[in-house]
Coordinates of C-alpha atoms in Angstrom, one line a residue:
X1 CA 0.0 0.0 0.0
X2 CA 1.4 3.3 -1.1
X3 CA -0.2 6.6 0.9
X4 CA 0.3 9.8 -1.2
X5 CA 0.2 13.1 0.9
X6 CA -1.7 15.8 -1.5
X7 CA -2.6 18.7 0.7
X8 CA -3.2 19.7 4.4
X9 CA -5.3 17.5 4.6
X10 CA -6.2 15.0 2.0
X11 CA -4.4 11.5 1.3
X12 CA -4.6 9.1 -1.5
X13 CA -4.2 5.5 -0.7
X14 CA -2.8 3.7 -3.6
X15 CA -3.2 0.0 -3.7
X16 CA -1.0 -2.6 -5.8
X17 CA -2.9 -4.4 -8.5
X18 CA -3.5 -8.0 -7.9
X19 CA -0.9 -8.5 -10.9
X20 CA 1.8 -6.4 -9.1
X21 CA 1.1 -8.0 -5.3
X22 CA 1.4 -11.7 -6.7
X23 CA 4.5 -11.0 -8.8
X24 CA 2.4 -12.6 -11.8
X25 CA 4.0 -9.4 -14.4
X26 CA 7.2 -10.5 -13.1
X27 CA 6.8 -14.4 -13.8
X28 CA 5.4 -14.2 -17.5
X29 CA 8.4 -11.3 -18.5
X30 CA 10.5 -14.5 -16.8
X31 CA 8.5 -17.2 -18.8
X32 CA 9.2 -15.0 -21.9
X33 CA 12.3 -14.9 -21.1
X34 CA 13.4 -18.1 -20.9
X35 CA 11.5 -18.8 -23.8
X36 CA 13.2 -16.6 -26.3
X37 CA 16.4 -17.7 -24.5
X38 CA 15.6 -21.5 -26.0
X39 CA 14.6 -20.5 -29.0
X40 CA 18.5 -18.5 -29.3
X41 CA 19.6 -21.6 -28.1
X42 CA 18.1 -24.1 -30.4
X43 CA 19.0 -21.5 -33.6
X44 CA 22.5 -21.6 -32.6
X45 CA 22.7 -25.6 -32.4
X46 CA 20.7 -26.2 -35.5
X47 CA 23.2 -23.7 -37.4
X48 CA 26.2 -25.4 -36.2
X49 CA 24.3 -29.1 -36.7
X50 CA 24.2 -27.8 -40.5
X51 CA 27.7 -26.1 -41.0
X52 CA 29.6 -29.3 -39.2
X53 CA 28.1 -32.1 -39.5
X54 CA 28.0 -34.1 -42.7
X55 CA 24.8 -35.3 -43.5
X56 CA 22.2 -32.4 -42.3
X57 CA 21.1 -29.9 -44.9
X58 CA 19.0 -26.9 -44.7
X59 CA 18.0 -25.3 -47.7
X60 CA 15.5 -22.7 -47.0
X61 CA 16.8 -19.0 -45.7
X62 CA 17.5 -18.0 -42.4
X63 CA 13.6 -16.8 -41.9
X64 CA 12.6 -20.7 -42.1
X65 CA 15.9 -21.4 -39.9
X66 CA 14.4 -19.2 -37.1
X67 CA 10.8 -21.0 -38.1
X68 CA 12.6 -24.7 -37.3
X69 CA 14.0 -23.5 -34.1
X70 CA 11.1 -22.0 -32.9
X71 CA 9.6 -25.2 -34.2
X72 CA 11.7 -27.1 -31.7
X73 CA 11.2 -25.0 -28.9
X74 CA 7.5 -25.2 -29.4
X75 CA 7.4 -29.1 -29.8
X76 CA 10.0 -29.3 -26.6
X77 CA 7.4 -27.3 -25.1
X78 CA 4.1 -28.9 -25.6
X79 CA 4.9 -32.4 -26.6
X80 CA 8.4 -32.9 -24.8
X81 CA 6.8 -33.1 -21.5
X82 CA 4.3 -35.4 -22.7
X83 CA 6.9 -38.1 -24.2
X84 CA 8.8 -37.7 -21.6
X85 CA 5.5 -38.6 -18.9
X86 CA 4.8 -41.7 -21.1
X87 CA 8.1 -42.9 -21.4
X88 CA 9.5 -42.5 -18.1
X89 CA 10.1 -45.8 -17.0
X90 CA 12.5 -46.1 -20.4
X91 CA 14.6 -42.9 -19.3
X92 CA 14.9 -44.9 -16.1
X93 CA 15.9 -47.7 -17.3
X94 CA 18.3 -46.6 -19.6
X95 CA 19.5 -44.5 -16.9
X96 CA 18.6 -41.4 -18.6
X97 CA 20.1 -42.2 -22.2
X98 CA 16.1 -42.6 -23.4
X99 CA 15.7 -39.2 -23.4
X100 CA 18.1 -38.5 -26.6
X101 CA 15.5 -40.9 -28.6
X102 CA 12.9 -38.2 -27.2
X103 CA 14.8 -35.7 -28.4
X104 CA 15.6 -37.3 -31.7
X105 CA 12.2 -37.5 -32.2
X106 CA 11.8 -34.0 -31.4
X107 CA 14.2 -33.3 -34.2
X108 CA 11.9 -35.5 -36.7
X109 CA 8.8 -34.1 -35.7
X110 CA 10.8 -30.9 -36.8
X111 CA 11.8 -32.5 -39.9
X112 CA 8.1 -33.2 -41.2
X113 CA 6.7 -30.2 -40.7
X114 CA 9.9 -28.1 -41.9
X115 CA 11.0 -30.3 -45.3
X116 CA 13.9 -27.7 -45.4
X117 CA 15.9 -29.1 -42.7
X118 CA 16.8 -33.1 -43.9
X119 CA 19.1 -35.6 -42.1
X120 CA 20.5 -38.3 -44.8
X121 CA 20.7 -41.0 -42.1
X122 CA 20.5 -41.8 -38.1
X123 CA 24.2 -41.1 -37.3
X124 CA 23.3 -37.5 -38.9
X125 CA 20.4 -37.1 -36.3
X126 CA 21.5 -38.4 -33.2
X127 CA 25.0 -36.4 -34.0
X128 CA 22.4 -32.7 -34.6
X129 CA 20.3 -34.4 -31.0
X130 CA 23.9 -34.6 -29.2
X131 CA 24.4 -30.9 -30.2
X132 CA 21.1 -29.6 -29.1
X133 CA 20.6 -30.9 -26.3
X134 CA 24.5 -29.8 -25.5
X135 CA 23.8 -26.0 -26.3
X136 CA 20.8 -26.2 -24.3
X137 CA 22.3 -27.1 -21.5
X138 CA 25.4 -24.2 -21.7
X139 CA 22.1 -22.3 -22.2
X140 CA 20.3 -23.1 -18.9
X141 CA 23.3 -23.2 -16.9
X142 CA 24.5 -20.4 -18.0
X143 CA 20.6 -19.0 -17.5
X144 CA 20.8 -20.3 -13.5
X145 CA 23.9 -18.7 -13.2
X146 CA 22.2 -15.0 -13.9
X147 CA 19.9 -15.7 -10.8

């Protein structure tokens, strides 16, 4: 509460909106945040998957580049947690190692609704999977790190 002295006397009493007492502006801006953050992050690993690793080939312009990764981020976003729900007790049992396969298939999904980016075989995907998921991690560690 924020009491405003305007004359002799007459106050204003100034209440925070509900928006500004919870902190919710604060926590989407953050949400944002971290969104557009991934999106860097998975545009930067997709550019290097193309320039050094044989086999992956993009052959649109840098507009449907930025269209794949947000692509990714969006499947990783909606879909990710999903897969990764269902397939739990293979990520356990694998010791973790599952989840590349979910994020290889992540990469596919990307691949047939953006025909630009192609893989020529498996060793081509997993190898682009190991990078993302790589960059992504400097990418939130270096995000926790800010906090």
């Amino acid at each position: 509460m924020v009491v405003h002295v305007l004359a002799k006397h007459e106050t204003r009493v100034r209440f925070p909106s509900p928006a500004q007492k919870h902190g919710i502006l604060t926590d989407v801006t953050s949400t944002i945040a971290k969104i557009v953050f991934r999106l860097i992050a998975n545009f930067v690993a997709i550019q290097i998957a193309i320039n050094y690793i044989a086999g992956v080939s993009f052959s649109g312009s840098l507009l449907d580049l930025a269209k794949a990764a947000g692509l990714i981020t969006l499947l990783n976003i909606f879909i990710k947690p999903f897969l990764d729900f269902i397939l739990a007790p293979l990520v356990f049992l694998t010791l973790g190692l599952f989840s590349l396969i979910i994020n290889a298939i992540m990469l596919w999904l990307t691949t047939y609704w953006m025909p630009q980016l192609t893989f020529a075989n498996w060793k081509a995907l997993l190898l682009t999977t190991l990078i993302l998921t790589f960059i992504n991690y400097i990418f939130d560690i270096s995000q926790q790190t800010e906090k």
